[in-house]
Amino acid sequence: MNFKIYYPKCRSDLFTYTIILITIIFFVSTYSFADERKFIRALYLPIADNYTGIIAFEKYRDKMVFADFSLERMDSWPEMRAYFISGEVDMAFITAPLAMDMFLENPDFKCVSLMNRDGGAMAINDLLNTYVKLSSNRKDRKPDNRVADAFARIKKEMGNPSKCAVSSLLSVDTVILYKYLNDHGKTLSIERDKIADVIVYPIDPIKSPSFIKENNSRMNPVSFEQSIPWADVVETNKFGYLAWYSKDVIIWPNGHVNCIAVATVSCIQNKKEALKEVITYLHQAGMDIEAARTKGGRDMVDLIDTIRLHIPEHNEEAIVQSLRSDVNVINYKNLNVDINGLKFIMKLAIDAGIMKQNIDMEKFVDQNFSTNISTSHFFINN
């Protein structure tokens, strides 16, 4: 077979030849780049804890060099647990006690980052507030004895403890509720014990506002402890009240552990660069949220619009109230793995009876994905 080499005969031909060559090189390199990116599939729930995942996906997925990052929404922790342990996905953004319980069952994943700090809140319905009489200013609502005493009074008057809904028995929500009640000499039942002051009632976060609203019409005094902004959804829609924030129940350096990012061992071993890139952008997204809530204006509007692409159930006012800088009830700084913070949540979970035994924390965490981005001093990314 004979090949003929084409030599440009004039300057215009040379220019055309050069453009064609550059185009070919571009498409070849682009194809190679796309072919080398590793899929990183992550699961999330519609809670403010996971806003970092949404912002990282919407703002940075097209800038990722090693990762082809995707998100899939779950509406309950049991649904996420089942899907994650199936081995079909790489990551999950999950409440810490549930992840620890899963690790006891099958330790084929590790905690690689935090997703947020603090971020829980108690909501009470209208009838329960007739006993509590909350302050009109959110900043003045603290986890004092008023809600706890109302629980005890309702149990005495009605003969049965009231229900408090949580996202899962194996959640930070339950841990927070347990600590709050214990701090005020009250008891929590996870087994429908009528002697307790409060019965914990598992309900998906997305259904928690309806739980409050429906029990208003039935004249049942109820409450829930869930991740924000669901308590703000209740208050901004005027069928209940936000009673207090989890940050005032567990006072921890930089904020207590809440939702964490876990990754499969297979992903850590076979997609290390891609996973590192995703976590780096998760931390950057946290800084972007902090910057937007400080600057306000157009930055905050854009942030809210981005969040509501994935969680339309979070109304605009609820997001604004949850991210208020002056109240500071959730933060997205210092997201590297916090071993002592995880151990503290585990201890409370065991004390509450929702976890049966300790896990080996050194085996549970992988600190090789830490970054220098997620610090207490953040920069505004223009």
CSV table of C-alpha atoms in Angstrom, one decimal:
chain,number,residue,atom,x,y,z
A,1,MET,CA,0.0,0.0,0.0
A,2,ASN,CA,1.4,3.4,-1.0
A,3,PHE,CA,0.9,6.5,1.1
A,4,LYS,CA,1.1,10.0,-0.2
A,5,ILE,CA,2.2,12.8,2.1
A,6,TYR,CA,0.4,16.1,1.6
A,7,TYR,CA,2.6,19.1,1.6
A,8,PRO,CA,0.9,22.5,1.8
A,9,LYS,CA,1.5,24.5,-1.4
A,10,CYS,CA,0.7,27.9,0.0
A,11,ARG,CA,0.2,29.9,3.2
A,12,SER,CA,-3.6,29.5,3.2
A,13,ASP,CA,-3.2,25.7,2.8
A,14,LEU,CA,-0.7,25.7,5.6
A,15,PHE,CA,-3.2,27.6,7.8
A,16,THR,CA,-5.9,25.1,7.0
A,17,TYR,CA,-3.6,22.1,7.6
A,18,THR,CA,-2.6,23.5,11.0
A,19,ILE,CA,-6.2,24.1,12.1
A,20,ILE,CA,-7.2,20.5,11.1
A,21,LEU,CA,-4.2,19.1,13.0
A,22,ILE,CA,-5.0,21.2,16.1
A,23,THR,CA,-8.7,20.0,15.9
A,24,ILE,CA,-7.7,16.4,15.7
A,25,ILE,CA,-5.3,16.7,18.6
A,26,PHE,CA,-8.0,18.4,20.7
A,27,PHE,CA,-10.6,15.7,20.1
A,28,VAL,CA,-8.1,12.9,20.7
A,29,SER,CA,-7.0,14.5,24.0
A,30,THR,CA,-10.6,15.2,25.0
A,31,TYR,CA,-11.6,11.7,24.3
A,32,SER,CA,-8.6,10.4,26.3
A,33,PHE,CA,-9.4,12.7,29.2
A,34,ALA,CA,-13.1,11.7,29.3
A,35,ASP,CA,-12.1,8.0,29.0
A,36,GLU,CA,-9.8,8.3,32.1
A,37,ARG,CA,-12.3,9.9,34.4
A,38,LYS,CA,-13.6,7.6,37.1
A,39,PHE,CA,-17.3,7.5,38.0
A,40,ILE,CA,-18.0,8.6,41.6
A,41,ARG,CA,-21.6,8.1,42.4
A,42,ALA,CA,-22.8,9.6,45.7
A,43,LEU,CA,-26.1,9.3,47.7
A,44,TYR,CA,-27.6,12.2,49.7
A,45,LEU,CA,-30.7,13.1,51.6
A,46,PRO,CA,-32.8,16.4,51.4
A,47,ILE,CA,-31.2,18.0,54.4
A,48,ALA,CA,-29.0,21.1,54.9
A,49,ASP,CA,-26.2,18.8,56.0
A,50,ASN,CA,-25.8,17.7,52.3
A,51,TYR,CA,-25.8,21.2,50.8
A,52,THR,CA,-22.0,20.8,50.3
A,53,GLY,CA,-22.6,17.8,47.9
A,54,ILE,CA,-25.2,19.8,45.9
A,55,ILE,CA,-23.0,22.8,45.5
A,56,ALA,CA,-19.9,20.7,44.6
A,57,PHE,CA,-22.0,18.9,42.0
A,58,GLU,CA,-23.6,21.9,40.4
A,59,LYS,CA,-20.6,24.2,40.5
A,60,TYR,CA,-17.6,22.0,40.1
A,61,ARG,CA,-18.4,18.7,38.4
A,62,ASP,CA,-17.4,20.1,35.0
A,63,LYS,CA,-14.1,21.2,36.4
A,64,MET,CA,-13.1,17.8,37.7
A,65,VAL,CA,-10.2,16.2,36.0
A,66,PHE,CA,-10.2,12.7,37.6
A,67,ALA,CA,-13.8,12.3,38.7
A,68,ASP,CA,-17.1,11.9,36.8
A,69,PHE,CA,-19.2,13.0,39.8
A,70,SER,CA,-22.9,12.3,40.1
A,71,LEU,CA,-25.5,12.6,42.9
A,72,GLU,CA,-28.6,10.5,43.6
A,73,ARG,CA,-31.2,11.6,46.1
A,74,MET,CA,-32.6,9.2,48.7
A,75,ASP,CA,-35.6,10.3,50.9
A,76,SER,CA,-34.8,8.1,54.0
A,77,TRP,CA,-31.8,6.7,55.8
A,78,PRO,CA,-33.1,3.1,55.5
A,79,GLU,CA,-33.3,3.5,51.8
A,80,MET,CA,-29.8,4.9,51.6
A,81,ARG,CA,-28.5,2.1,53.8
A,82,ALA,CA,-29.9,-0.6,51.5
A,83,TYR,CA,-28.6,1.1,48.4
A,84,PHE,CA,-25.1,1.8,49.7
A,85,ILE,CA,-24.5,-1.7,51.0
A,86,SER,CA,-25.6,-3.1,47.6
A,87,GLY,CA,-22.2,-2.0,46.3
A,88,GLU,CA,-23.6,-0.1,43.3
A,89,VAL,CA,-22.4,3.3,44.5
A,90,ASP,CA,-19.1,4.7,45.7
A,91,MET,CA,-20.1,7.3,48.4
A,92,ALA,CA,-22.9,8.2,50.7
A,93,PHE,CA,-23.5,11.3,52.8
A,94,ILE,CA,-24.9,9.8,55.9
A,95,THR,CA,-25.7,10.4,59.5
A,96,ALA,CA,-22.8,9.2,61.7
A,97,PRO,CA,-24.5,6.6,64.1
A,98,LEU,CA,-26.1,4.8,61.1
A,99,ALA,CA,-22.7,4.6,59.4
A,100,MET,CA,-21.2,3.2,62.5
A,101,ASP,CA,-23.9,0.6,62.8
A,102,MET,CA,-23.4,-0.4,59.2
A,103,PHE,CA,-19.6,-0.7,59.8
A,104,LEU,CA,-20.3,-3.2,62.6
A,105,GLU,CA,-22.3,-5.3,60.1
A,106,ASN,CA,-19.9,-5.0,57.1
A,107,PRO,CA,-16.7,-2.9,57.4
A,108,ASP,CA,-16.1,-2.5,53.7
A,109,PHE,CA,-16.2,1.3,53.7
A,110,LYS,CA,-14.6,4.2,55.6
A,111,CYS,CA,-15.4,7.7,56.8
A,112,VAL,CA,-13.4,10.1,54.6
A,113,SER,CA,-14.8,13.5,55.5
A,114,LEU,CA,-17.5,15.4,57.4
A,115,MET,CA,-20.3,17.0,55.4
A,116,ASN,CA,-21.2,19.7,58.0
A,117,ARG,CA,-21.1,20.5,61.7
A,118,ASP,CA,-24.1,21.2,64.0
A,119,GLY,CA,-27.3,21.6,62.0
A,120,GLY,CA,-30.1,19.9,64.0
A,121,ALA,CA,-33.2,21.5,65.4
A,122,MET,CA,-36.3,20.7,67.5
A,123,ALA,CA,-39.7,21.7,66.2
A,124,ILE,CA,-42.9,21.6,68.2
A,125,ASN,CA,-46.5,21.9,67.1
A,126,ASP,CA,-49.0,24.6,68.1
A,127,LEU,CA,-50.6,22.5,70.9
A,128,LEU,CA,-47.2,21.7,72.5
A,129,ASN,CA,-46.3,25.4,72.4
A,130,THR,CA,-49.2,26.2,74.6
A,131,TYR,CA,-47.2,24.5,77.3
A,132,VAL,CA,-43.8,25.9,76.3
A,133,LYS,CA,-44.5,29.5,75.2
A,134,LEU,CA,-41.4,30.1,73.1
A,135,SER,CA,-39.8,33.5,72.6
A,136,SER,CA,-40.6,35.2,69.4
A,137,ASN,CA,-36.9,35.6,68.6
A,138,ARG,CA,-35.1,32.5,67.4
A,139,LYS,CA,-31.9,33.7,68.9
A,140,ASP,CA,-33.4,33.5,72.3
A,141,ARG,CA,-34.7,29.9,72.0
A,142,LYS,CA,-32.3,27.7,73.9
A,143,PRO,CA,-32.6,24.0,75.1
A,144,ASP,CA,-33.6,25.0,78.6
A,145,ASN,CA,-36.1,23.0,80.7
A,146,ARG,CA,-39.3,24.3,79.1
A,147,VAL,CA,-39.8,21.8,76.4
A,148,ALA,CA,-38.6,18.9,78.6
A,149,ASP,CA,-41.0,20.0,81.4
A,150,ALA,CA,-43.8,20.2,78.9
A,151,PHE,CA,-43.2,16.6,77.8
A,152,ALA,CA,-43.5,15.5,81.4
A,153,ARG,CA,-46.6,17.5,82.0
A,154,ILE,CA,-48.3,16.1,78.9
A,155,LYS,CA,-47.5,12.6,79.9
A,156,LYS,CA,-49.0,13.2,83.3
A,157,GLU,CA,-52.2,14.8,81.9
A,158,MET,CA,-52.8,12.4,79.0
A,159,GLY,CA,-51.4,9.2,80.6
A,160,ASN,CA,-49.1,8.5,77.7
A,161,PRO,CA,-45.8,10.1,76.5
A,162,SER,CA,-45.9,12.3,73.4
A,163,LYS,CA,-44.2,11.4,70.2
A,164,CYS,CA,-41.0,13.1,69.0
A,165,ALA,CA,-40.1,12.2,65.4
A,166,VAL,CA,-36.5,11.6,64.3
A,167,SER,CA,-35.1,10.7,60.9
A,168,SER,CA,-33.9,7.3,62.2
A,169,LEU,CA,-33.3,5.6,65.5
A,170,LEU,CA,-29.7,5.4,64.3
A,171,SER,CA,-29.3,9.1,63.7
A,172,VAL,CA,-27.6,12.1,65.3
A,173,ASP,CA,-31.2,13.4,65.7
A,174,THR,CA,-31.9,10.7,68.3
A,175,VAL,CA,-28.5,11.3,70.0
A,176,ILE,CA,-29.3,15.0,70.3
A,177,LEU,CA,-32.8,14.3,71.7
A,178,TYR,CA,-31.4,11.8,74.2
A,179,LYS,CA,-28.8,14.2,75.5
A,180,TYR,CA,-31.3,17.1,75.8
A,181,LEU,CA,-33.8,15.0,77.8
A,182,ASN,CA,-31.0,13.4,79.9
A,183,ASP,CA,-29.6,16.9,80.7
A,184,HIS,CA,-33.0,17.8,82.1
A,185,GLY,CA,-33.7,14.6,84.0
A,186,LYS,CA,-36.2,13.2,81.5
A,187,THR,CA,-36.3,9.9,79.7
A,188,LEU,CA,-36.5,8.7,76.1
A,189,SER,CA,-38.0,5.4,74.9
A,190,ILE,CA,-37.1,3.7,71.6
A,191,GLU,CA,-39.2,0.7,72.4
A,192,ARG,CA,-42.6,2.3,73.1
A,193,ASP,CA,-42.1,2.3,76.9
A,194,LYS,CA,-45.0,4.2,78.4
A,195,ILE,CA,-43.0,5.0,81.5
A,196,ALA,CA,-40.7,7.2,79.5
A,197,ASP,CA,-41.4,11.0,79.1
A,198,VAL,CA,-41.0,10.9,75.3
A,199,ILE,CA,-41.4,8.1,72.7
A,200,VAL,CA,-39.1,8.4,69.7
A,201,TYR,CA,-40.9,8.0,66.4
A,202,PRO,CA,-38.9,7.4,63.2
A,203,ILE,CA,-40.1,9.4,60.2
A,204,ASP,CA,-38.4,10.4,57.0
A,205,PRO,CA,-37.1,14.1,57.1
A,206,ILE,CA,-39.3,15.0,54.1
A,207,LYS,CA,-42.4,13.8,55.9
A,208,SER,CA,-41.6,15.6,59.2
A,209,PRO,CA,-43.5,18.9,58.5
A,210,SER,CA,-46.6,16.8,57.6
A,211,PHE,CA,-46.3,15.0,60.9
A,212,ILE,CA,-46.5,18.3,62.8
A,213,LYS,CA,-49.3,19.6,60.7
A,214,GLU,CA,-51.5,16.5,60.8
A,215,ASN,CA,-51.2,16.2,64.6
A,216,ASN,CA,-52.3,19.8,64.9
A,217,SER,CA,-55.6,18.9,63.4
A,218,ARG,CA,-55.9,15.8,65.7
A,219,MET,CA,-55.0,17.9,68.8
A,220,ASN,CA,-52.0,15.8,69.6
A,221,PRO,CA,-49.0,17.6,71.1
A,222,VAL,CA,-46.0,16.3,69.1
A,223,SER,CA,-42.5,17.4,68.1
A,224,PHE,CA,-39.6,16.4,66.0
A,225,GLU,CA,-35.8,16.6,66.1
A,226,GLN,CA,-34.4,16.7,62.6
A,227,SER,CA,-31.7,18.3,60.5
A,228,ILE,CA,-32.4,21.8,59.4
A,229,PRO,CA,-34.1,23.4,57.6
A,230,TRP,CA,-37.2,21.2,58.3
A,231,ALA,CA,-37.9,23.0,61.6
A,232,ASP,CA,-37.8,26.3,59.7
A,233,VAL,CA,-40.1,24.9,57.0
A,234,VAL,CA,-42.6,24.3,59.8
A,235,GLU,CA,-42.3,27.8,61.3
A,236,THR,CA,-42.1,29.7,58.0
A,237,ASN,CA,-45.3,27.9,56.9
A,238,LYS,CA,-46.9,28.8,60.3
A,239,PHE,CA,-48.1,25.5,61.6
A,240,GLY,CA,-45.4,25.0,64.3
A,241,TYR,CA,-42.3,26.4,65.9
A,242,LEU,CA,-38.6,25.9,66.0
A,243,ALA,CA,-37.8,25.3,69.7
A,244,TRP,CA,-34.0,25.0,69.9
A,245,TYR,CA,-30.9,24.1,67.9
A,246,SER,CA,-28.6,21.1,68.3
A,247,LYS,CA,-25.5,23.3,68.6
A,248,ASP,CA,-26.7,24.4,72.0
A,249,VAL,CA,-27.3,20.8,73.2
A,250,ILE,CA,-23.8,19.5,72.1
A,251,ILE,CA,-21.3,22.3,72.4
A,252,TRP,CA,-18.3,21.0,70.6
A,253,PRO,CA,-15.1,22.7,69.2
A,254,ASN,CA,-16.0,24.0,65.7
A,255,GLY,CA,-19.5,22.3,66.0
A,256,HIS,CA,-20.6,18.8,66.7
A,257,VAL,CA,-20.3,15.9,64.1
A,258,ASN,CA,-23.5,15.3,62.2
A,259,CYS,CA,-23.5,14.0,58.6
A,260,ILE,CA,-20.4,12.4,57.3
A,261,ALA,CA,-19.1,11.2,53.9
A,262,VAL,CA,-18.3,7.5,53.6
A,263,ALA,CA,-16.6,5.8,50.6
A,264,THR,CA,-16.3,2.1,49.8
A,265,VAL,CA,-12.9,0.4,50.2
A,266,SER,CA,-13.1,-0.4,46.5
A,267,CYS,CA,-13.5,3.3,45.7
A,268,ILE,CA,-10.6,4.3,48.0
A,269,GLN,CA,-8.3,1.7,46.4
A,270,ASN,CA,-9.3,2.0,42.8
A,271,LYS,CA,-10.4,5.6,42.4
A,272,LYS,CA,-8.2,7.4,44.9
A,273,GLU,CA,-7.4,10.4,42.8
A,274,ALA,CA,-11.0,10.8,41.7
A,275,LEU,CA,-12.3,10.5,45.3
A,276,LYS,CA,-9.7,13.0,46.5
A,277,GLU,CA,-10.9,15.4,43.9
A,278,VAL,CA,-14.5,15.1,45.0
A,279,ILE,CA,-13.7,15.6,48.6
A,280,THR,CA,-11.6,18.6,47.8
A,281,TYR,CA,-14.5,20.2,46.0
A,282,LEU,CA,-16.9,19.2,48.8
A,283,HIS,CA,-14.7,21.3,51.1
A,284,GLN,CA,-14.5,24.1,48.6
A,285,ALA,CA,-18.3,24.0,48.3
A,286,GLY,CA,-18.5,24.4,52.1
A,287,MET,CA,-16.4,27.5,51.9
A,288,ASP,CA,-18.6,28.8,49.1
A,289,ILE,CA,-21.7,28.4,51.3
A,290,GLU,CA,-20.0,30.2,54.1
A,291,ALA,CA,-19.0,33.0,51.8
A,292,ALA,CA,-22.5,33.3,50.3
A,293,ARG,CA,-24.2,33.5,53.7
A,294,THR,CA,-21.8,36.2,54.8
A,295,LYS,CA,-22.1,38.3,51.6
A,296,GLY,CA,-25.8,37.8,51.1
A,297,GLY,CA,-27.4,39.5,48.1
A,298,ARG,CA,-27.0,37.9,44.7
A,299,ASP,CA,-24.6,35.3,46.1
A,300,MET,CA,-27.3,34.1,48.6
A,301,VAL,CA,-30.0,34.1,45.9
A,302,ASP,CA,-27.8,32.0,43.6
A,303,LEU,CA,-27.0,29.6,46.5
A,304,ILE,CA,-30.7,29.1,47.3
A,305,ASP,CA,-31.6,28.6,43.6
A,306,THR,CA,-29.0,25.9,43.3
A,307,ILE,CA,-30.1,24.1,46.5
A,308,ARG,CA,-33.8,24.2,45.3
A,309,LEU,CA,-32.9,22.5,42.0
A,310,HIS,CA,-32.3,19.4,44.1
A,311,ILE,CA,-34.5,20.0,47.1
A,312,PRO,CA,-37.6,22.1,46.1
A,313,GLU,CA,-39.3,21.2,49.4
A,314,HIS,CA,-36.9,23.6,51.2
A,315,ASN,CA,-38.7,26.9,50.7
A,316,GLU,CA,-36.6,30.0,50.2
A,317,GLU,CA,-37.4,31.6,53.6
A,318,ALA,CA,-36.5,28.4,55.5
A,319,ILE,CA,-33.1,28.2,53.8
A,320,VAL,CA,-32.5,31.8,54.6
A,321,GLN,CA,-33.4,31.3,58.3
A,322,SER,CA,-31.3,28.2,58.6
A,323,LEU,CA,-28.2,29.8,57.1
A,324,ARG,CA,-28.4,33.1,59.1
A,325,SER,CA,-24.9,34.2,60.0
A,326,ASP,CA,-26.1,35.8,63.2
A,327,VAL,CA,-27.6,32.6,64.5
A,328,ASN,CA,-25.0,30.3,63.0
A,329,VAL,CA,-26.8,27.0,63.7
A,330,ILE,CA,-24.9,25.0,61.0
A,331,ASN,CA,-21.5,25.4,59.5
A,332,TYR,CA,-19.5,23.9,56.7
A,333,LYS,CA,-16.0,24.6,57.9
A,334,ASN,CA,-13.4,22.2,59.4
A,335,LEU,CA,-14.7,19.2,57.5
A,336,ASN,CA,-11.7,17.0,57.8
A,337,VAL,CA,-12.4,13.8,59.8
A,338,ASP,CA,-12.9,14.6,63.5
A,339,ILE,CA,-12.1,11.4,65.4
A,340,ASN,CA,-12.8,12.7,68.8
A,341,GLY,CA,-16.1,14.2,67.6
A,342,LEU,CA,-17.1,10.9,66.1
A,343,LYS,CA,-16.2,9.1,69.4
A,344,PHE,CA,-18.3,11.5,71.4
A,345,ILE,CA,-21.4,10.8,69.1
A,346,MET,CA,-20.7,7.1,69.4
A,347,LYS,CA,-20.6,7.3,73.2
A,348,LEU,CA,-23.9,9.1,73.4
A,349,ALA,CA,-25.4,6.6,70.9
A,350,ILE,CA,-24.4,3.7,73.1
A,351,ASP,CA,-25.6,5.5,76.3
A,352,ALA,CA,-29.0,6.1,74.5
A,353,GLY,CA,-29.2,2.4,73.6
A,354,ILE,CA,-29.3,2.9,69.8
A,355,MET,CA,-25.9,1.4,69.3
A,356,LYS,CA,-25.0,-1.9,70.9
A,357,GLN,CA,-21.2,-1.7,70.9
A,358,ASN,CA,-18.2,0.5,70.0
A,359,ILE,CA,-16.5,0.4,66.7
A,360,ASP,CA,-12.7,0.6,66.2
A,361,MET,CA,-12.5,4.3,65.2
A,362,GLU,CA,-9.0,4.0,63.7
A,363,LYS,CA,-10.4,1.4,61.3
A,364,PHE,CA,-13.5,3.3,60.6
A,365,VAL,CA,-11.8,6.5,59.4
A,366,ASP,CA,-9.4,7.3,56.6
A,367,GLN,CA,-7.6,10.7,57.0
A,368,ASN,CA,-5.7,10.5,53.8
A,369,PHE,CA,-8.3,12.7,52.1
A,370,SER,CA,-7.9,15.7,54.4
A,371,THR,CA,-7.5,19.1,52.8
A,372,ASN,CA,-6.2,22.6,53.8
A,373,ILE,CA,-9.3,24.2,52.3
A,374,SER,CA,-11.8,23.6,55.1
A,375,THR,CA,-10.5,25.8,57.8
A,376,SER,CA,-12.1,28.3,60.2
A,377,HIS,CA,-10.9,31.2,58.1
A,378,PHE,CA,-12.5,31.0,54.6
A,379,PHE,CA,-12.0,33.0,51.4
A,380,ILE,CA,-14.7,34.3,49.1
A,381,ASN,CA,-14.4,32.5,45.7
A,382,ASN,CA,-15.4,35.0,43.1
